[in-house]
Short mmCIF file of C-alpha atoms in Angstrom, two decimals:
data_model
loop_
_atom_site.label_atom_id
_atom_site.label_comp_id
_atom_site.label_asym_id
_atom_site.label_seq_id
_atom_site.Cartn_x
_atom_site.Cartn_y
_atom_site.Cartn_z
CA UNK A 1 61.67 278.36 42.61
CA UNK A 2 62.94 277.55 46.09
CA UNK A 3 61.76 275.32 48.87
CA UNK A 4 59.29 276.59 51.44
CA UNK A 5 61.59 276.07 54.37
CA UNK A 6 65.10 275.33 55.52
CA UNK A 7 66.45 271.79 55.68
CA UNK A 8 64.43 269.95 58.34
CA UNK A 9 67.44 267.86 59.36
CA UNK A 10 69.26 271.08 60.24
CA UNK A 11 66.24 272.47 62.08
CA UNK A 12 65.61 269.16 63.90
CA UNK A 13 68.99 267.38 64.03
CA UNK A 14 67.52 264.57 66.16
CA UNK A 15 66.03 263.33 62.89
CA UNK A 16 69.43 262.39 61.44
CA UNK A 17 70.07 259.21 63.49
CA UNK A 18 66.46 258.10 63.01
CA UNK A 19 66.70 258.57 59.24
CA UNK A 20 70.05 256.79 59.25
CA UNK A 21 68.64 253.84 61.19
CA UNK A 22 65.70 253.52 58.79
CA UNK A 23 68.02 253.69 55.78
CA UNK A 24 70.22 251.01 57.34
CA UNK A 25 67.22 248.79 58.06
CA UNK A 26 65.76 249.08 54.58
CA UNK A 27 69.16 248.75 52.93
CA UNK A 28 70.10 245.60 54.84
CA UNK A 29 69.92 243.39 51.76
CA UNK A 30 66.90 241.42 52.93
CA UNK A 31 64.85 243.04 50.16
CA UNK A 32 66.03 243.48 46.56
CA UNK A 33 66.37 247.14 45.50
CA UNK A 34 63.90 246.83 42.62
CA UNK A 35 60.60 246.37 44.43
CA UNK A 36 61.27 249.11 46.99
CA UNK A 37 62.64 251.55 44.43
CA UNK A 38 59.65 251.06 42.14
CA UNK A 39 57.24 251.38 45.08
CA UNK A 40 58.98 254.61 46.13
CA UNK A 41 58.51 256.04 42.66
CA UNK A 42 54.84 255.06 42.66
CA UNK A 43 54.34 256.75 46.03
CA UNK A 44 55.95 259.94 44.69
CA UNK A 45 53.54 259.83 41.77
CA UNK A 46 50.53 259.29 44.03
CA UNK A 47 51.36 262.16 46.40
CA UNK A 48 52.30 264.40 43.47
CA UNK A 49 55.82 265.25 44.64
CA UNK A 50 58.15 266.14 41.80
CA UNK A 51 61.03 266.03 44.29
CA UNK A 52 60.29 262.40 45.24
CA UNK A 53 59.68 261.41 41.62
CA UNK A 54 63.01 262.88 40.49
CA UNK A 55 64.92 261.33 43.42
CA UNK A 56 63.30 257.95 42.82
CA UNK A 57 63.95 257.95 39.09
CA UNK A 58 67.58 259.00 39.65
CA UNK A 59 68.05 256.14 42.13
CA UNK A 60 66.36 253.65 39.80
CA UNK A 61 68.57 254.71 36.87
CA UNK A 62 71.66 254.43 39.05
CA UNK A 63 70.54 250.89 39.99
CA UNK A 64 70.33 250.01 36.27
CA UNK A 65 66.58 250.24 35.68
CA UNK A 66 65.49 250.81 32.09
CA UNK A 67 63.63 253.90 30.95
CA UNK A 68 60.73 251.69 29.86
CA UNK A 69 60.28 250.24 33.35
CA UNK A 70 60.62 253.63 35.02
CA UNK A 71 58.08 255.22 32.67
CA UNK A 72 55.67 252.32 33.08
CA UNK A 73 55.43 252.53 36.89
CA UNK A 74 52.46 254.89 36.62
CA UNK A 75 50.57 252.22 34.62
CA UNK A 76 52.22 249.15 36.15
CA UNK A 77 49.03 247.04 36.20
CA UNK A 78 48.92 247.10 32.38
CA UNK A 79 52.66 247.02 31.72
CA UNK A 80 54.50 243.79 30.84
CA UNK A 81 57.75 244.82 32.53
CA UNK A 82 57.30 243.85 36.18
CA UNK A 83 57.83 240.65 38.14
CA UNK A 84 55.29 239.25 40.56
CA UNK A 85 57.31 240.55 43.50
CA UNK A 86 57.53 244.04 41.98
CA UNK A 87 53.79 244.01 41.30
CA UNK A 88 53.13 243.00 44.90
CA UNK A 89 55.30 245.86 46.16
CA UNK A 90 53.55 248.34 43.86
CA UNK A 91 50.14 247.03 44.99
CA UNK A 92 51.12 247.45 48.65
CA UNK A 93 52.31 251.01 48.00
CA UNK A 94 49.01 251.83 46.32
CA UNK A 95 47.11 250.07 49.10
CA UNK A 96 48.71 252.33 51.68
CA UNK A 97 48.49 255.58 49.70
CA UNK A 98 45.26 255.37 47.72
CA UNK A 99 41.77 255.44 49.24
CA UNK A 100 40.10 252.04 49.31
CA UNK A 101 36.55 251.78 47.99
CA UNK A 102 35.89 248.79 50.22
CA UNK A 103 37.33 250.28 53.38
CA UNK A 104 40.45 248.27 54.18
CA UNK A 105 43.47 249.60 52.33
CA UNK A 106 45.62 246.48 52.63
CA UNK A 107 43.27 243.53 52.53
CA UNK A 108 44.14 240.04 53.68
CA UNK A 109 44.25 239.03 50.01
CA UNK A 110 46.74 241.78 49.16
CA UNK A 111 48.89 240.86 52.16
CA UNK A 112 48.77 237.17 51.17
CA UNK A 113 49.80 238.07 47.61
CA UNK A 114 52.82 239.98 48.93
CA UNK A 115 53.67 237.16 51.33
CA UNK A 116 53.84 234.78 48.36
CA UNK A 117 56.71 236.84 46.91
CA UNK A 118 58.64 237.87 50.01
CA UNK A 119 59.79 235.99 53.07
CA UNK A 120 58.76 237.45 56.42
CA UNK A 121 61.91 239.55 56.88
CA UNK A 122 61.78 240.93 53.34
CA UNK A 123 58.09 241.76 53.75
CA UNK A 124 58.80 243.52 57.05
CA UNK A 125 61.60 245.45 55.33
CA UNK A 126 59.25 246.43 52.51
CA UNK A 127 56.64 247.55 55.05
CA UNK A 128 59.23 249.66 56.88
CA UNK A 129 60.48 251.05 53.55
CA UNK A 130 56.97 252.10 52.53
CA UNK A 131 56.61 253.75 55.95
CA UNK A 132 59.93 255.52 55.46
CA UNK A 133 58.75 256.86 52.10
CA UNK A 134 55.49 257.92 53.77
CA UNK A 135 57.47 259.96 56.28
CA UNK A 136 59.58 261.64 53.59
CA UNK A 137 56.46 262.17 51.47
CA UNK A 138 55.03 264.40 54.16
CA UNK A 139 58.32 266.29 54.40
CA UNK A 140 58.43 266.71 50.61
CA UNK A 141 54.81 267.76 50.19
CA UNK A 142 54.91 270.26 53.07
CA UNK A 143 58.48 271.60 52.73
CA UNK A 144 58.59 271.42 48.93
CA UNK A 145 62.33 270.79 48.45
CA UNK A 146 63.73 271.72 45.06
CA UNK A 147 63.95 268.70 42.72
CA UNK A 148 66.86 267.83 40.49
CA UNK A 149 69.57 269.89 42.19
CA UNK A 150 72.52 269.00 44.40
CA UNK A 151 71.52 268.00 47.94
CA UNK A 152 72.97 271.21 49.42
CA UNK A 153 70.71 273.26 47.11
CA UNK A 154 67.52 271.30 47.86
CA UNK A 155 66.47 273.43 50.82
CA UNK A 156 66.63 277.23 51.17
#
């Protein structure tokens, strides 16, 4: 099974410096890898992208995450494995990507909870990281890159 399209960064090369700048911003060290990596996996699960799920789990394993924590992301609210900061990041990811019964996706209470665990720069980095995953989620869901293969084989 192949992807639906060619590599979008080849088709639209102007994307490369933008993607690089976002990666640099979110990888600046102002936010620990754990919360963002776990949130990225949760977003992949929510949007139903095998490609994003595989990429996220590979990155989490490479960062030293345990199989128990990776497997428990889907049920993080009931799992004993996550810190308060990780739970706040997962809640923000769900707030952005899941419909809200009450209307507002990220309530003041949810924002305040996250702000208790992250300083302003780290929270801004997390927000940008969630936005970055949102961008790549659209690319993955529409273009359907092939999961679990070398990068050069991902796109047709």
